[in-house]
Short mmCIF file of N, CA, C and O in Angstrom, two decimals:
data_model
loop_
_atom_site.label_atom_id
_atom_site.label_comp_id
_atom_site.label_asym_id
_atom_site.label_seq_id
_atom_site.Cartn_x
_atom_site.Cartn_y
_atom_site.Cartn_z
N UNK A 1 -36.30 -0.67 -21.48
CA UNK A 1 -37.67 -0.27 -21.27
C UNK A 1 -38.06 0.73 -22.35
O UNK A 1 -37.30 1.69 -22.46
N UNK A 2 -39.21 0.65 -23.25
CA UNK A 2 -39.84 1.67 -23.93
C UNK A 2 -39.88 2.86 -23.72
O UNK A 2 -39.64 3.08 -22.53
N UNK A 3 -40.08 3.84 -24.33
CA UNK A 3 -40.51 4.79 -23.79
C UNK A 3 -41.64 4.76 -23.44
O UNK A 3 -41.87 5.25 -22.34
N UNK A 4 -42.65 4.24 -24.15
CA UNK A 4 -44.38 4.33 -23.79
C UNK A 4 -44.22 3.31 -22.21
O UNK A 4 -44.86 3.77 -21.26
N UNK A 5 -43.62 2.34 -22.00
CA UNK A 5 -43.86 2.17 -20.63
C UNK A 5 -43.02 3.11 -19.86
O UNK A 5 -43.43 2.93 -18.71
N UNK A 6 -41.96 4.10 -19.79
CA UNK A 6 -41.39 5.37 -18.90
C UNK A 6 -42.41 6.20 -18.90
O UNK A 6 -42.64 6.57 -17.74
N UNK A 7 -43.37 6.82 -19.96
CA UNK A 7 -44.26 7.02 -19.75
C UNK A 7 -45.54 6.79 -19.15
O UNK A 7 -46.28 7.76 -18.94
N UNK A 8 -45.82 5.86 -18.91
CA UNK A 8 -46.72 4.81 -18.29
C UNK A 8 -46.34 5.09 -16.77
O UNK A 8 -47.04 5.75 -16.00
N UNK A 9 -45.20 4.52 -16.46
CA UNK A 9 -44.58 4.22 -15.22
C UNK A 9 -45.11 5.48 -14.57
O UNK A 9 -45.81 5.48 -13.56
N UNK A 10 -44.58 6.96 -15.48
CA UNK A 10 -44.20 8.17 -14.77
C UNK A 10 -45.59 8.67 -13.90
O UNK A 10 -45.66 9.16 -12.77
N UNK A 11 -46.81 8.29 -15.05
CA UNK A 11 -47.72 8.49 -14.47
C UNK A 11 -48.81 7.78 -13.05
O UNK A 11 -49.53 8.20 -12.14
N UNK A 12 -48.39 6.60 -13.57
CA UNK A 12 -48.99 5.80 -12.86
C UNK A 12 -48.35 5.86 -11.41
O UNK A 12 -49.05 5.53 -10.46
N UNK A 13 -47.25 6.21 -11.24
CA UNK A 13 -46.43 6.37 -9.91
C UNK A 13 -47.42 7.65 -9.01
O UNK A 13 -47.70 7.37 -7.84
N UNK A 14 -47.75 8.57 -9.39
CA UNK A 14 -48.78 9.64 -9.39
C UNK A 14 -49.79 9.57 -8.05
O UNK A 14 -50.10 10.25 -7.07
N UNK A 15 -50.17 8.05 -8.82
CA UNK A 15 -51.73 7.56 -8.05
C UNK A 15 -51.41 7.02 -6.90
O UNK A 15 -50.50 6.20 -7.00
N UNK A 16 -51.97 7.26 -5.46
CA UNK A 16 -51.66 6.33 -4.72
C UNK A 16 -51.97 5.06 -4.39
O UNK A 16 -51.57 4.62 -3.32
N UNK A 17 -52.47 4.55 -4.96
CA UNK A 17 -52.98 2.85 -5.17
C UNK A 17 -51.62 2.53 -5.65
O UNK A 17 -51.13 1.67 -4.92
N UNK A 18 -50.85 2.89 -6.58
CA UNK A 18 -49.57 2.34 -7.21
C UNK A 18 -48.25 2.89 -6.86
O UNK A 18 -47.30 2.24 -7.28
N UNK A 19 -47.87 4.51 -5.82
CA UNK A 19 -46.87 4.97 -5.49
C UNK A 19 -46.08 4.13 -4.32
O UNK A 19 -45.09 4.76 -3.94
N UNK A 20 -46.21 3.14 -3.81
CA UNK A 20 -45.64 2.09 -3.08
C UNK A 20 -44.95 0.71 -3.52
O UNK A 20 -44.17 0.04 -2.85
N UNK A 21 -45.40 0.46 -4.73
CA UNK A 21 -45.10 -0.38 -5.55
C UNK A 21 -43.42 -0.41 -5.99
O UNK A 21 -42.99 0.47 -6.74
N UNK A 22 -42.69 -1.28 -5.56
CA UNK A 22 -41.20 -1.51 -6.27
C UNK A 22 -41.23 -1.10 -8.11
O UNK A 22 -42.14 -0.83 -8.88
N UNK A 23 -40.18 -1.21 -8.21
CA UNK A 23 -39.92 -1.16 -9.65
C UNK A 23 -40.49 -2.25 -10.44
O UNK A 23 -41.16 -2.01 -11.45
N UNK A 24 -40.29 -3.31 -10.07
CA UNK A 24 -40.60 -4.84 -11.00
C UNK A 24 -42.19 -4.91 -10.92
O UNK A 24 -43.01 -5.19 -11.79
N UNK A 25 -42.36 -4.53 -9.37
CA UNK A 25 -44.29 -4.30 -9.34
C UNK A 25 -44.85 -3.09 -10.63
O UNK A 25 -45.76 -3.24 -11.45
N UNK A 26 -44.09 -2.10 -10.45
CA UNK A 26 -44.32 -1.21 -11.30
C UNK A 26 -44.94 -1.03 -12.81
O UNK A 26 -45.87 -0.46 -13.39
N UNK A 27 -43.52 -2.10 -13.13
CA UNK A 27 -42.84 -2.50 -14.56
C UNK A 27 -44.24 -3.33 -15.38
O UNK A 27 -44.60 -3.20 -16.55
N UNK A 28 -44.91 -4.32 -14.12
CA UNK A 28 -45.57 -5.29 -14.36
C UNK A 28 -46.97 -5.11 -14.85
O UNK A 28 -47.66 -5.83 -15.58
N UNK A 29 -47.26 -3.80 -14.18
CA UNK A 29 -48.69 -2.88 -14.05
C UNK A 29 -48.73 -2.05 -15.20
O UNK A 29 -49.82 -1.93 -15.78
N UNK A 30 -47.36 -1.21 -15.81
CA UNK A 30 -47.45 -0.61 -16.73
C UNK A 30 -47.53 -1.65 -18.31
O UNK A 30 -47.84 -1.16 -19.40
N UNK A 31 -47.17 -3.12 -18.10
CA UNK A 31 -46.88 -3.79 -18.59
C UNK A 31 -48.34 -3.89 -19.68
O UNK A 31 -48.38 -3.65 -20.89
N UNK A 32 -49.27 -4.23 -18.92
CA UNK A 32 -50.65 -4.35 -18.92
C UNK A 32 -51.57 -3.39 -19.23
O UNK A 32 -52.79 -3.53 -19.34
N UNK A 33 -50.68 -2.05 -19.40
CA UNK A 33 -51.57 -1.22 -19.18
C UNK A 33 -51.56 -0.31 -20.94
O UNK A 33 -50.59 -0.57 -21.65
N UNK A 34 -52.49 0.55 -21.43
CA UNK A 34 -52.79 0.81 -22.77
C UNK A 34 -53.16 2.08 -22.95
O UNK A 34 -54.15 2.61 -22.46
N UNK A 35 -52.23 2.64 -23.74
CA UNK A 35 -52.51 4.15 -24.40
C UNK A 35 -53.28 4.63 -25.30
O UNK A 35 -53.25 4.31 -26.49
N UNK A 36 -53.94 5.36 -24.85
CA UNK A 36 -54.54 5.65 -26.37
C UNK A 36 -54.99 6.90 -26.34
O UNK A 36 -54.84 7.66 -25.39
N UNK A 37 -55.66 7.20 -27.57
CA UNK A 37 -56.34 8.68 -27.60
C UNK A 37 -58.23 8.84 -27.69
O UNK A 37 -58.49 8.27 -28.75
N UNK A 38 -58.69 9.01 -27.48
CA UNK A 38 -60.12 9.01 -27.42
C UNK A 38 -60.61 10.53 -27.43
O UNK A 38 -60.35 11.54 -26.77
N UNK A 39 -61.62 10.14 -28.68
CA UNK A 39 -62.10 11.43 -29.38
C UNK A 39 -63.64 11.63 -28.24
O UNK A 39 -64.34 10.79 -27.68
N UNK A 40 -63.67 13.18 -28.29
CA UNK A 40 -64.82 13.27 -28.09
C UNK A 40 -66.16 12.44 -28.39
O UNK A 40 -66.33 12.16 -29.58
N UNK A 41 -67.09 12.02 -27.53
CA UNK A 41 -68.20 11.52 -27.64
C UNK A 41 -68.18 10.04 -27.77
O UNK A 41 -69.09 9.34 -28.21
N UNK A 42 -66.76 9.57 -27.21
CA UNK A 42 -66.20 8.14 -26.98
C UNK A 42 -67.02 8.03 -25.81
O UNK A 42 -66.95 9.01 -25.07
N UNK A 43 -68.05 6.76 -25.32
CA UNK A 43 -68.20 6.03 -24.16
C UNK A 43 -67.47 5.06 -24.13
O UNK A 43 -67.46 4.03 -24.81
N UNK A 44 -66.52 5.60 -22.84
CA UNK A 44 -66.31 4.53 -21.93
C UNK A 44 -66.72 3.59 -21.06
O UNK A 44 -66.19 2.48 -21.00
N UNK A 45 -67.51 3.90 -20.47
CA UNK A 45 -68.39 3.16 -19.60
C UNK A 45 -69.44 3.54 -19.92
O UNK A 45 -69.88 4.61 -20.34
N UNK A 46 -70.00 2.21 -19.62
CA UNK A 46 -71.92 2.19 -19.99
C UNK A 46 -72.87 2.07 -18.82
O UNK A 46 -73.07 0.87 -18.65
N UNK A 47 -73.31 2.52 -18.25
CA UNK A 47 -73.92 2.31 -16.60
C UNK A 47 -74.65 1.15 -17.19
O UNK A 47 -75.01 1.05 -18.36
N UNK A 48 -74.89 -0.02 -15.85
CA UNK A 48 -75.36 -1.29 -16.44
C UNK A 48 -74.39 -2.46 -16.56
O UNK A 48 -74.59 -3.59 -16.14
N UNK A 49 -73.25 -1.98 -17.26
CA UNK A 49 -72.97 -2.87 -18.00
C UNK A 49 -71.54 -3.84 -17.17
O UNK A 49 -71.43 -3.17 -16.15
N UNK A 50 -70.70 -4.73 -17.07
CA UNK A 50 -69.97 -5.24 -15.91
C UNK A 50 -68.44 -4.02 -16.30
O UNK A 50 -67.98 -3.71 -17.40
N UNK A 51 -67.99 -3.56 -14.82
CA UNK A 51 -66.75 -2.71 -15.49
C UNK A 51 -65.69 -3.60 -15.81
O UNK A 51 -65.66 -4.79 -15.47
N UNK A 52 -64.69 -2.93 -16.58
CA UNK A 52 -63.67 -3.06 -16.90
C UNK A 52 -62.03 -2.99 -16.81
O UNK A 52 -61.01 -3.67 -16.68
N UNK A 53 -62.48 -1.80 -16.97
CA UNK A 53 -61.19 -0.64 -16.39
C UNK A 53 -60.49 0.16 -15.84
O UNK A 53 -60.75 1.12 -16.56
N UNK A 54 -59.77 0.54 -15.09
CA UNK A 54 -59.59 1.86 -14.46
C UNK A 54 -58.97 2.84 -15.42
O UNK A 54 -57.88 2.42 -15.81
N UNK A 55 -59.32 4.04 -15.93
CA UNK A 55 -59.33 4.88 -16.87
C UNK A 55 -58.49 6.16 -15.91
O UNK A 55 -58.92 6.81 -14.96
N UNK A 56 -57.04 6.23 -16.63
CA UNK A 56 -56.33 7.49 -16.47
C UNK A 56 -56.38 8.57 -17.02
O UNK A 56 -55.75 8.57 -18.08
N UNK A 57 -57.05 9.88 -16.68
CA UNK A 57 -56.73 11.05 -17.73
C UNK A 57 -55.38 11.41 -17.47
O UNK A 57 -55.02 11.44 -16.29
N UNK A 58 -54.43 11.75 -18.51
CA UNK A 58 -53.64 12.46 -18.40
C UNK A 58 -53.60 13.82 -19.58
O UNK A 58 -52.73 14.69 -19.63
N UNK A 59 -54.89 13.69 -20.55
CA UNK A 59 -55.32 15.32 -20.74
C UNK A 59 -57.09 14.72 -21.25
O UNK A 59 -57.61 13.60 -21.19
N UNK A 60 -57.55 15.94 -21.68
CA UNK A 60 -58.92 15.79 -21.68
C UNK A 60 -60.42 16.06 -20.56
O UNK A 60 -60.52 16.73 -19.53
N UNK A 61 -61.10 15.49 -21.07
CA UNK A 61 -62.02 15.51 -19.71
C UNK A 61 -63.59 14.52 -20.34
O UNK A 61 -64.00 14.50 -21.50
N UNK A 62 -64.10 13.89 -19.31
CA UNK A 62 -65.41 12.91 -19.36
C UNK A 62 -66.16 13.31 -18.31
O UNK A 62 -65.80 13.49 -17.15
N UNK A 63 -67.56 13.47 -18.94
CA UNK A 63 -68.41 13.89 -18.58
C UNK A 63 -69.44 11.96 -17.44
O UNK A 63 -69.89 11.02 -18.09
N UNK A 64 -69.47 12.03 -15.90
CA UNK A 64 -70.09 11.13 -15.47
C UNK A 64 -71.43 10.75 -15.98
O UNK A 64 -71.94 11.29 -15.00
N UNK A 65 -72.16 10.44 -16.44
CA UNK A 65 -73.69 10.18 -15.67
C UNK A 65 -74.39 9.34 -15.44
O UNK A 65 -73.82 8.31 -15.81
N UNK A 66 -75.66 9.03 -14.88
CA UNK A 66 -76.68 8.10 -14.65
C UNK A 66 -77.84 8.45 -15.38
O UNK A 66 -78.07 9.41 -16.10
N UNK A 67 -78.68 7.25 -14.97
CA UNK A 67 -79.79 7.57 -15.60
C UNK A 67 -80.85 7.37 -14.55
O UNK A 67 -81.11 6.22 -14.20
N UNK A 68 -81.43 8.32 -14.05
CA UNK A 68 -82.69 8.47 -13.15
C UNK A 68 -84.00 7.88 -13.28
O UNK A 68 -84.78 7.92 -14.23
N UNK A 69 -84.11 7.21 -11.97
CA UNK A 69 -85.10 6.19 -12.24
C UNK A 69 -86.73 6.74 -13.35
O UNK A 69 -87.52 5.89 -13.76
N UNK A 70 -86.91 8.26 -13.62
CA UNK A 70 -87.74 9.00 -14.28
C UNK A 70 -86.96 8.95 -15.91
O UNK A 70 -87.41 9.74 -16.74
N UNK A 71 -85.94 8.11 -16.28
CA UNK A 71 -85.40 7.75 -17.47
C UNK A 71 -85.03 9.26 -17.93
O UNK A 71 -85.47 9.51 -19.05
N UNK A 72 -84.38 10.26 -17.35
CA UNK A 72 -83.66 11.10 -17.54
C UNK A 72 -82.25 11.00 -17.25
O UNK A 72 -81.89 10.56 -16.16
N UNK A 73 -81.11 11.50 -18.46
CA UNK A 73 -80.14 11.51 -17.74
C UNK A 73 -79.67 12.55 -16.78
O UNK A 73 -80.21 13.64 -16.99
N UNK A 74 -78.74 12.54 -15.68
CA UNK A 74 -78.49 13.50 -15.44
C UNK A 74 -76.71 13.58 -15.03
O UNK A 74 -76.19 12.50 -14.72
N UNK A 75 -76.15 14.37 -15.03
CA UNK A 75 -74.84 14.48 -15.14
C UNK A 75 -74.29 14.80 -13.34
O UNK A 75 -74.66 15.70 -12.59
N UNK A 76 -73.39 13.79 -13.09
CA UNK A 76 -73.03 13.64 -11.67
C UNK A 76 -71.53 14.12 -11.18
O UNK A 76 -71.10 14.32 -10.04
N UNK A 77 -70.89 14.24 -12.46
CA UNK A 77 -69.34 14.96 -12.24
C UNK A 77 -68.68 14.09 -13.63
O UNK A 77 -69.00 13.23 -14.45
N UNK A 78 -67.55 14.97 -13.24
CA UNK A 78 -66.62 14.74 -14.78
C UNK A 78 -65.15 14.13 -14.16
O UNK A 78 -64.76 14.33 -13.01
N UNK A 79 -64.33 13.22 -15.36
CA UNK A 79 -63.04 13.69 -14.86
C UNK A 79 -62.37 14.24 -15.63
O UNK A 79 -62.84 14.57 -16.71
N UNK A 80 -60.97 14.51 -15.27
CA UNK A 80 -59.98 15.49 -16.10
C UNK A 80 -58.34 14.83 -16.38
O UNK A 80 -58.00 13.65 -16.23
N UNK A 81 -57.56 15.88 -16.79
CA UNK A 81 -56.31 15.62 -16.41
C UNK A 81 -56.21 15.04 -15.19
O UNK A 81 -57.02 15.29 -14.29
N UNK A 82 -55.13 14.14 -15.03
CA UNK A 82 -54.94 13.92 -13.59
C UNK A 82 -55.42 13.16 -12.37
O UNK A 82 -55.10 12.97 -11.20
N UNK A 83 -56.55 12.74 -13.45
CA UNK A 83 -57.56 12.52 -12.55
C UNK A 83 -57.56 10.68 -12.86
O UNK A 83 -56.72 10.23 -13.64
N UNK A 84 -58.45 9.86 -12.26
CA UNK A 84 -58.82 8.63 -12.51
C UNK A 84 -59.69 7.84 -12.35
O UNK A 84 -59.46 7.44 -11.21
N UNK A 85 -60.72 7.23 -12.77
CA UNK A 85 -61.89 6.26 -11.95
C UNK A 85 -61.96 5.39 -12.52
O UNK A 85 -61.77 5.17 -13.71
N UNK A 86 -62.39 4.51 -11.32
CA UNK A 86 -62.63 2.93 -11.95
C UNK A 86 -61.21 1.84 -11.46
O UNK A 86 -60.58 0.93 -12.00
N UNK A 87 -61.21 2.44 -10.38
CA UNK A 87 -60.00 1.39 -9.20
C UNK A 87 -60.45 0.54 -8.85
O UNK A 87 -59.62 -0.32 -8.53
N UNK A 88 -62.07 0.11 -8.62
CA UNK A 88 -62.34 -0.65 -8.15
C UNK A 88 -62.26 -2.01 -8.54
O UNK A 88 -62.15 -3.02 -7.85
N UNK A 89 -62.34 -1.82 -10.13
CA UNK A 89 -62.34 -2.98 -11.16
C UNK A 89 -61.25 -3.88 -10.96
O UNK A 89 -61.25 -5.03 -11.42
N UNK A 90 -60.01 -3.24 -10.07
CA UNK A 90 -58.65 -4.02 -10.44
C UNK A 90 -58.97 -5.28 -9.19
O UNK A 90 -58.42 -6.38 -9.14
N UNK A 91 -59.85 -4.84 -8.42
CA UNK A 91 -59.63 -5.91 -7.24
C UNK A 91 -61.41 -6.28 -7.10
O UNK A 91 -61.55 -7.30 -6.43
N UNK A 92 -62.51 -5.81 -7.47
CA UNK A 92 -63.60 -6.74 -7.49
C UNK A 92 -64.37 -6.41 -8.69
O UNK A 92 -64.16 -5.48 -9.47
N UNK A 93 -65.30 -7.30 -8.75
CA UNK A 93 -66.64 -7.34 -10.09
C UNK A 93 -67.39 -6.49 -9.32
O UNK A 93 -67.58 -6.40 -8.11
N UNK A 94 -67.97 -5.57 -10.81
CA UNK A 94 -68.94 -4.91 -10.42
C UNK A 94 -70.02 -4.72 -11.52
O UNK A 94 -69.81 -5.32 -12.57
N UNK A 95 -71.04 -4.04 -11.43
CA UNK A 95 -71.50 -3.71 -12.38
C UNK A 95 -71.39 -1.74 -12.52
O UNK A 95 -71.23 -1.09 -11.48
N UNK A 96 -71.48 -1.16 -13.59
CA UNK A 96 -70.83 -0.05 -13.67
C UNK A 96 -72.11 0.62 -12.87
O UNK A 96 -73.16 -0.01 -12.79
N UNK A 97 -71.98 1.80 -12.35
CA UNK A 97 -73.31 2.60 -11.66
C UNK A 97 -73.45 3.72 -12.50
O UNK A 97 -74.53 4.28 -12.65
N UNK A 98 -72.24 4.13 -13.15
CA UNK A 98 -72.68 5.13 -14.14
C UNK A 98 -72.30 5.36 -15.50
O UNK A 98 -71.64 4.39 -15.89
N UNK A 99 -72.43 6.20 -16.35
CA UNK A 99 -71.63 6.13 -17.74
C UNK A 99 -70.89 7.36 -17.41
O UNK A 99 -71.15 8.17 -16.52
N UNK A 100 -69.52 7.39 -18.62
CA UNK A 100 -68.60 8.23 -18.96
C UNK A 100 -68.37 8.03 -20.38
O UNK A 100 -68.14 7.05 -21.10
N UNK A 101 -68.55 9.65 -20.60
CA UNK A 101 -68.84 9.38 -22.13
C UNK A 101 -67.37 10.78 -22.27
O UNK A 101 -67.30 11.54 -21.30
N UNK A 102 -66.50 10.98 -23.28
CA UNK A 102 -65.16 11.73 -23.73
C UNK A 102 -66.16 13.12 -23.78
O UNK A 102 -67.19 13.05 -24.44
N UNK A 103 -65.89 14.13 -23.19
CA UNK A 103 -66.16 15.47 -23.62
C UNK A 103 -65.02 16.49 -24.34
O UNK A 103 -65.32 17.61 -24.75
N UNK A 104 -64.08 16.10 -24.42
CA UNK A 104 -62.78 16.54 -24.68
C UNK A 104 -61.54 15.91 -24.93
O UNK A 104 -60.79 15.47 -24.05
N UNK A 105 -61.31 15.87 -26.30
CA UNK A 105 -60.22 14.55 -26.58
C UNK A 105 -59.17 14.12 -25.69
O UNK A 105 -58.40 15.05 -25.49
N UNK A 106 -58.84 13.06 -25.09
CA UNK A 106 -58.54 12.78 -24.08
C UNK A 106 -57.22 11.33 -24.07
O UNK A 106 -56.78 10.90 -23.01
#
C-alpha cells in the first residue's frame, strides 16, 4: 500500500460515513479518492451547477455561499481542517445549493 493511500485511509477512517467500513471496503474508497492542494480563491463548487464531490479538509479553510434571490452574495459558513461537505454526492444527484470557494490554502 502507498503511502498517499495510508494517508488517505488514516483520514478517511475519521468520518463516520466510512469508520465502519472493513479494510478492503476501506482500501477501495481511498482507492478512488484524490489529493491535492488548492490555492486560495480555488472554487470548488459552483451553486447551480450538478455536484460532484465530497471535499475533505485536512488543513485550510472555504468560505460557503449562496446567492440571494436580490442577486447578492451572502456567506452561510465555512469549512476547515477536519471538516467535510458534500456526502451527499456519493449516494444521490443533486444540484449544488451553494458555492465554496478556498479562503486558505487547503
Amino acid at each position: 500500500m502507498s503511502s498517499n493511500n495510508r494517508f488517505v485511509q488514516s483520514h478517511l477512517r475519521r468520518l463516520p460515513l466510512f469508520a465502519r467500513l472493513d479494510e478492503e471496503q476501506l482500501n477501495a474508497v481511498a482507492g478512488i479518492a484524490q489529493v491535492g492542494r488548492v490555492e486560495p480563491g480555488t472554487l470548488l463548487v459552483q451553486q447551480g451547477q450538478p455536484a460532484q464531490a465530497l471535499f475533505l479538509f485536512i488543513s485550510g479553510r472555504a468560505l460557503l455561499t449562496r446567492m440571494a434571490p436580490d442577486g447578492v452574495e451572502e456567506q452561510i459558513g465555512s469549512v476547515g481542517a477536519g471538516q467535510y461537505i458534500g456526502e451527499e454526492t456519493l449516494y444521490m444527484e443533486r444540484i449544488e445549493p451553494h458555492s465554496l470557494r478556498v479562503v486558505e490554502a487547503a
